Amino acid sequence: MLAKIVFVGAGNLATHLATAFFNQGVEILQVYSYTEENAKLLADKVNAAHTASLQNVRTDADIYIYAIKDAFLDQVQVQINAPQAWHLHTAGSVPMNVFKETKLKYGVFYPLQTFSKTKQVDFSKIPICLEASCSEGLEILKELATRISADVREVSSAQREKLHLAAVFTCNFVNRMYAIAHDVVSEHGLSFDILLPLIDETAAKVHTLIPRDAQTGPAMRYDENVINKHLAMLNDDSYKQLYQLISENIYKSQ
Amino acid sequence: MLAKIVFVGAGNLATHLATAFFNQGVEILQVYSYTEENAKLLADKVNAAHTASLQNVRTDADIYIYAIKDAFLDQVQVQINAPQAWHLHTAGSVPMNVFKETKLKYGVFYPLQTFSKTKQVDFSKIPICLEASCSEGLEILKELATRISADVREVSSAQREKLHLAAVFTCNFVNRMYAIAHDVVSEHGLSFDILLPLIDETAAKVHTLIPRDAQTGPAMRYDENVINKHLAMLNDDSYKQLYQLISENIYKSQ
């Protein structure tokens, strides 16, 4: 199968995903984005046509991949009329059935990863969670996914929303902890890079230990002496509140 | 200089640190721990004597390294009488001056890393933060630290307590986020390993982007649709509270 793909969306995920397909020789027919500039930027990277008009989205592709904000998915997909094709969204928290009323063949292609514009990722290690409206579709999706990743899994809508929730904790919330630490060290003339070996080791530990067993630090033993010193050092009230709440949560979880 | 070291403490940090020195040919004279069993366990690993009695701690070492709970440091160090030796503690949040009244030569040897019993670490990449009561002492500490690490830095007590606070966010609190995610996926029959590429990439991103620029996820755009779905999925009230507070914190920080 050499599927022809239209990308609906040109944000971080669309860019990384389209580029990964393009690098594996998969043909990207066209890129649509609400913003012409973004559509062209990605289209040029993957040797595709581009459009900023939903009316001009080509109808002869085999696969339409929607990588747009959740809130826009429904209103955009109903305007794309390609009944013979597969329609796949890439969202963690949107059920597959969003396509049920308007499409014949549909599914989900959810790469469980965080994407930023300027940071390259190795797609081959990214778990791709697939779901399809029929078993034939699942095979097509698997074939497509294995072109770019060695970790392809079948995941239901119910499981996927749990994974997305877990991803918010392990990625978005973790990154916020890094950002607070960045504030703390910057404020005192220290370089954030001194924390990188600790950040890496903290991530590495949960490859071999379950997180509960990897827990260390003053909150575990509720060391009030250290905790109170730390609270006194935090100028921002929301940081104080977070520090206290997470510390209590660690202590009580044991 | 071939310093002879006594380790006061036999916990995770003492074990990893003593082993790193031993592997570099540094002589460990003796290991003290309140618990004889722990003292013997570490002493056997590093070919040292051991004792569970403070009265029997040898007085002829060059360096005493205290790796015990912060709360016990003061009452333990006053009982060790070796006025010619260097006395170093390893705590993030204890000022160097804890030794001021009782010791002539003292300092801090603080490896900025998380240590768990069963997880090996590569000491050569761990930043070691040094502080000494005089410049001669600092040179001795640097010589000692460079035997086991390529990243040796001079850090004042005031800076070190800020680093420790930042480390609580980047390590202890991050690990708690991993643990909550572990709960979420386990509860729904999913394997935690599917999150590991995301965990690794989240850590890798802040090597090249500042954390604020690496932030992604529903909280950034305060996507209430997704946020409310996630809150509804969390059974534990403390998890709900954390989810809400961190999400608000991400949203407001932009």
Short mmCIF file of N, CA and C in Angstrom, two decimals, chain A residues 40-114:
data_model
loop_
_atom_site.label_atom_id
_atom_site.label_comp_id
_atom_site.label_asym_id
_atom_site.label_seq_id
_atom_site.Cartn_x
_atom_site.Cartn_y
_atom_site.Cartn_z
N LYS A 40 1.56 26.45 3.91
CA LYS A 40 2.65 26.47 2.93
C LYS A 40 3.97 26.01 3.54
N LEU A 41 4.21 26.44 4.78
CA LEU A 41 5.46 26.10 5.47
C LEU A 41 5.63 24.58 5.57
N LEU A 42 4.57 23.92 6.01
CA LEU A 42 4.65 22.46 6.13
C LEU A 42 4.63 21.80 4.75
N ALA A 43 3.76 22.29 3.86
CA ALA A 43 3.65 21.70 2.51
C ALA A 43 5.00 21.70 1.81
N ASP A 44 5.73 22.80 1.93
CA ASP A 44 7.04 22.89 1.28
C ASP A 44 8.02 21.86 1.83
N LYS A 45 7.89 21.60 3.13
CA LYS A 45 8.80 20.61 3.77
C LYS A 45 8.57 19.20 3.25
N VAL A 46 7.32 18.90 2.91
CA VAL A 46 6.99 17.50 2.58
C VAL A 46 6.55 17.38 1.11
N ASN A 47 6.95 18.39 0.33
CA ASN A 47 6.73 18.32 -1.12
C ASN A 47 5.26 18.14 -1.48
N ALA A 48 4.40 18.88 -0.80
CA ALA A 48 2.95 18.75 -1.00
C ALA A 48 2.35 20.07 -1.47
N ALA A 49 1.12 20.00 -1.98
CA ALA A 49 0.36 21.22 -2.26
C ALA A 49 -0.19 21.75 -0.93
N HIS A 50 -0.72 22.97 -0.96
CA HIS A 50 -1.31 23.48 0.28
C HIS A 50 -2.54 24.31 -0.02
N THR A 51 -3.40 24.43 0.98
CA THR A 51 -4.57 25.29 0.85
C THR A 51 -4.99 25.79 2.23
N ALA A 52 -5.60 26.96 2.25
CA ALA A 52 -6.18 27.49 3.49
C ALA A 52 -7.70 27.50 3.39
N SER A 53 -8.21 26.86 2.36
CA SER A 53 -9.66 26.83 2.16
C SER A 53 -10.17 25.40 2.23
N LEU A 54 -11.12 25.14 3.11
CA LEU A 54 -11.65 23.78 3.24
C LEU A 54 -12.30 23.31 1.94
N GLN A 55 -12.86 24.25 1.19
CA GLN A 55 -13.49 23.89 -0.09
C GLN A 55 -12.47 23.35 -1.09
N ASN A 56 -11.22 23.74 -0.92
CA ASN A 56 -10.19 23.30 -1.87
C ASN A 56 -9.41 22.08 -1.41
N VAL A 57 -9.81 21.48 -0.30
CA VAL A 57 -9.14 20.26 0.13
C VAL A 57 -9.44 19.17 -0.90
N ARG A 58 -8.41 18.50 -1.38
CA ARG A 58 -8.60 17.48 -2.41
C ARG A 58 -9.43 16.32 -1.88
N THR A 59 -10.17 15.71 -2.76
CA THR A 59 -11.08 14.63 -2.33
C THR A 59 -10.58 13.25 -2.78
N ASP A 60 -9.38 13.22 -3.40
CA ASP A 60 -8.90 11.95 -3.95
C ASP A 60 -7.79 11.29 -3.13
N ALA A 61 -7.61 11.70 -1.90
CA ALA A 61 -6.59 11.05 -1.07
C ALA A 61 -7.14 9.75 -0.49
N ASP A 62 -6.23 8.89 -0.01
CA ASP A 62 -6.65 7.64 0.64
C ASP A 62 -6.90 7.86 2.13
N ILE A 63 -6.14 8.79 2.70
CA ILE A 63 -6.17 8.98 4.15
C ILE A 63 -6.15 10.47 4.47
N TYR A 64 -7.04 10.88 5.35
CA TYR A 64 -7.07 12.26 5.86
C TYR A 64 -6.67 12.20 7.34
N ILE A 65 -5.61 12.90 7.66
CA ILE A 65 -5.15 12.93 9.06
C ILE A 65 -5.44 14.30 9.64
N TYR A 66 -6.30 14.33 10.64
CA TYR A 66 -6.71 15.58 11.28
C TYR A 66 -5.82 15.82 12.50
N ALA A 67 -5.01 16.85 12.42
CA ALA A 67 -4.15 17.21 13.56
C ALA A 67 -4.41 18.68 13.87
N ILE A 68 -5.60 18.94 14.38
CA ILE A 68 -6.02 20.31 14.70
C ILE A 68 -6.54 20.33 16.13
N LYS A 69 -6.81 21.50 16.65
CA LYS A 69 -7.31 21.62 18.02
C LYS A 69 -8.60 20.81 18.17
N ASP A 70 -8.73 20.11 19.31
CA ASP A 70 -9.92 19.28 19.57
C ASP A 70 -11.22 20.03 19.28
N ALA A 71 -11.25 21.28 19.70
CA ALA A 71 -12.49 22.05 19.63
C ALA A 71 -12.95 22.29 18.19
N PHE A 72 -12.00 22.25 17.24
CA PHE A 72 -12.34 22.52 15.84
C PHE A 72 -12.60 21.24 15.03
N LEU A 73 -12.25 20.10 15.63
CA LEU A 73 -12.27 18.86 14.85
C LEU A 73 -13.62 18.61 14.19
N ASP A 74 -14.67 18.72 14.98
CA ASP A 74 -15.98 18.35 14.45
C ASP A 74 -16.41 19.27 13.31
N GLN A 75 -16.27 20.56 13.51
CA GLN A 75 -16.73 21.49 12.46
C GLN A 75 -15.87 21.42 11.20
N VAL A 76 -14.61 21.00 11.34
CA VAL A 76 -13.74 20.89 10.16
C VAL A 76 -14.02 19.59 9.41
N GLN A 77 -14.11 18.49 10.13
CA GLN A 77 -14.23 17.19 9.45
C GLN A 77 -15.53 17.07 8.65
N VAL A 78 -16.61 17.70 9.12
CA VAL A 78 -17.87 17.59 8.37
C VAL A 78 -17.78 18.28 7.00
N GLN A 79 -16.82 19.18 6.85
CA GLN A 79 -16.68 19.91 5.58
C GLN A 79 -15.77 19.20 4.58
N ILE A 80 -15.20 18.09 5.03
CA ILE A 80 -14.31 17.37 4.10
C ILE A 80 -15.04 16.14 3.59
N ASN A 81 -15.23 16.13 2.29
CA ASN A 81 -16.09 15.12 1.68
C ASN A 81 -15.26 14.16 0.83
N ALA A 82 -14.89 13.06 1.44
CA ALA A 82 -14.13 12.04 0.70
C ALA A 82 -14.58 10.70 1.24
N PRO A 83 -15.77 10.26 0.84
CA PRO A 83 -16.42 9.11 1.46
C PRO A 83 -15.65 7.79 1.29
N GLN A 84 -14.81 7.70 0.26
CA GLN A 84 -14.07 6.45 0.03
C GLN A 84 -12.83 6.34 0.91
N ALA A 85 -12.43 7.45 1.54
CA ALA A 85 -11.13 7.51 2.23
C ALA A 85 -11.27 7.21 3.72
N TRP A 86 -10.10 7.01 4.35
CA TRP A 86 -10.01 6.86 5.80
C TRP A 86 -9.81 8.22 6.45
N HIS A 87 -10.55 8.45 7.52
CA HIS A 87 -10.45 9.71 8.25
C HIS A 87 -9.96 9.42 9.66
N LEU A 88 -8.81 9.95 9.97
CA LEU A 88 -8.16 9.64 11.25
C LEU A 88 -7.90 10.91 12.04
N HIS A 89 -8.31 10.90 13.31
CA HIS A 89 -7.85 12.03 14.13
C HIS A 89 -6.70 11.60 15.02
N THR A 90 -6.05 12.58 15.64
CA THR A 90 -4.81 12.34 16.37
C THR A 90 -4.91 12.79 17.83
N ALA A 91 -6.15 12.93 18.33
CA ALA A 91 -6.36 13.54 19.64
C ALA A 91 -6.45 12.50 20.75
N GLY A 92 -5.88 12.84 21.90
CA GLY A 92 -5.92 11.92 23.03
C GLY A 92 -7.30 11.77 23.64
N SER A 93 -8.02 12.88 23.72
CA SER A 93 -9.25 12.88 24.51
C SER A 93 -10.54 12.94 23.69
N VAL A 94 -10.44 12.70 22.38
CA VAL A 94 -11.65 12.72 21.55
C VAL A 94 -11.98 11.28 21.14
N PRO A 95 -13.21 10.83 21.40
CA PRO A 95 -13.55 9.46 21.03
C PRO A 95 -13.55 9.29 19.51
N MET A 96 -13.31 8.05 19.07
CA MET A 96 -13.30 7.77 17.63
C MET A 96 -14.64 8.13 17.00
N ASN A 97 -15.71 7.99 17.79
CA ASN A 97 -17.07 8.17 17.26
C ASN A 97 -17.42 9.58 16.82
N VAL A 98 -16.50 10.50 17.00
CA VAL A 98 -16.71 11.85 16.48
C VAL A 98 -16.99 11.81 14.96
N PHE A 99 -16.49 10.75 14.29
CA PHE A 99 -16.67 10.62 12.84
C PHE A 99 -17.91 9.82 12.45
N LYS A 100 -18.56 9.23 13.45
CA LYS A 100 -19.57 8.20 13.18
C LYS A 100 -20.71 8.65 12.25
N GLU A 101 -21.16 9.86 12.46
CA GLU A 101 -22.34 10.32 11.72
C GLU A 101 -22.02 10.73 10.28
N THR A 102 -20.74 11.06 10.03
CA THR A 102 -20.42 11.69 8.74
C THR A 102 -19.47 10.88 7.86
N LYS A 103 -18.80 9.89 8.44
CA LYS A 103 -17.80 9.16 7.65
C LYS A 103 -18.10 7.66 7.68
N LEU A 104 -17.66 6.99 6.61
CA LEU A 104 -17.84 5.53 6.55
C LEU A 104 -16.66 4.80 7.18
N LYS A 105 -15.47 5.29 6.89
CA LYS A 105 -14.24 4.62 7.35
C LYS A 105 -13.45 5.61 8.19
N TYR A 106 -13.21 5.26 9.42
CA TYR A 106 -12.56 6.24 10.30
C TYR A 106 -11.79 5.56 11.43
N GLY A 107 -11.01 6.34 12.08
CA GLY A 107 -10.19 5.77 13.16
C GLY A 107 -9.38 6.85 13.86
N VAL A 108 -8.45 6.36 14.68
CA VAL A 108 -7.60 7.26 15.46
C VAL A 108 -6.15 6.84 15.29
N PHE A 109 -5.29 7.82 15.15
CA PHE A 109 -3.85 7.63 15.00
C PHE A 109 -3.19 8.57 16.00
N TYR A 110 -2.95 8.06 17.22
CA TYR A 110 -2.54 8.92 18.34
C TYR A 110 -1.10 8.62 18.76
N PRO A 111 -0.16 9.45 18.37
CA PRO A 111 1.22 9.26 18.83
C PRO A 111 1.36 9.83 20.24
N LEU A 112 1.75 8.98 21.18
CA LEU A 112 1.85 9.40 22.58
C LEU A 112 3.20 10.07 22.82
N GLN A 113 3.26 11.35 22.50
CA GLN A 113 4.51 12.08 22.64
C GLN A 113 4.22 13.58 22.72
N THR A 114 5.21 14.35 23.17
CA THR A 114 5.09 15.80 23.20
C THR A 114 5.90 16.39 22.05
#
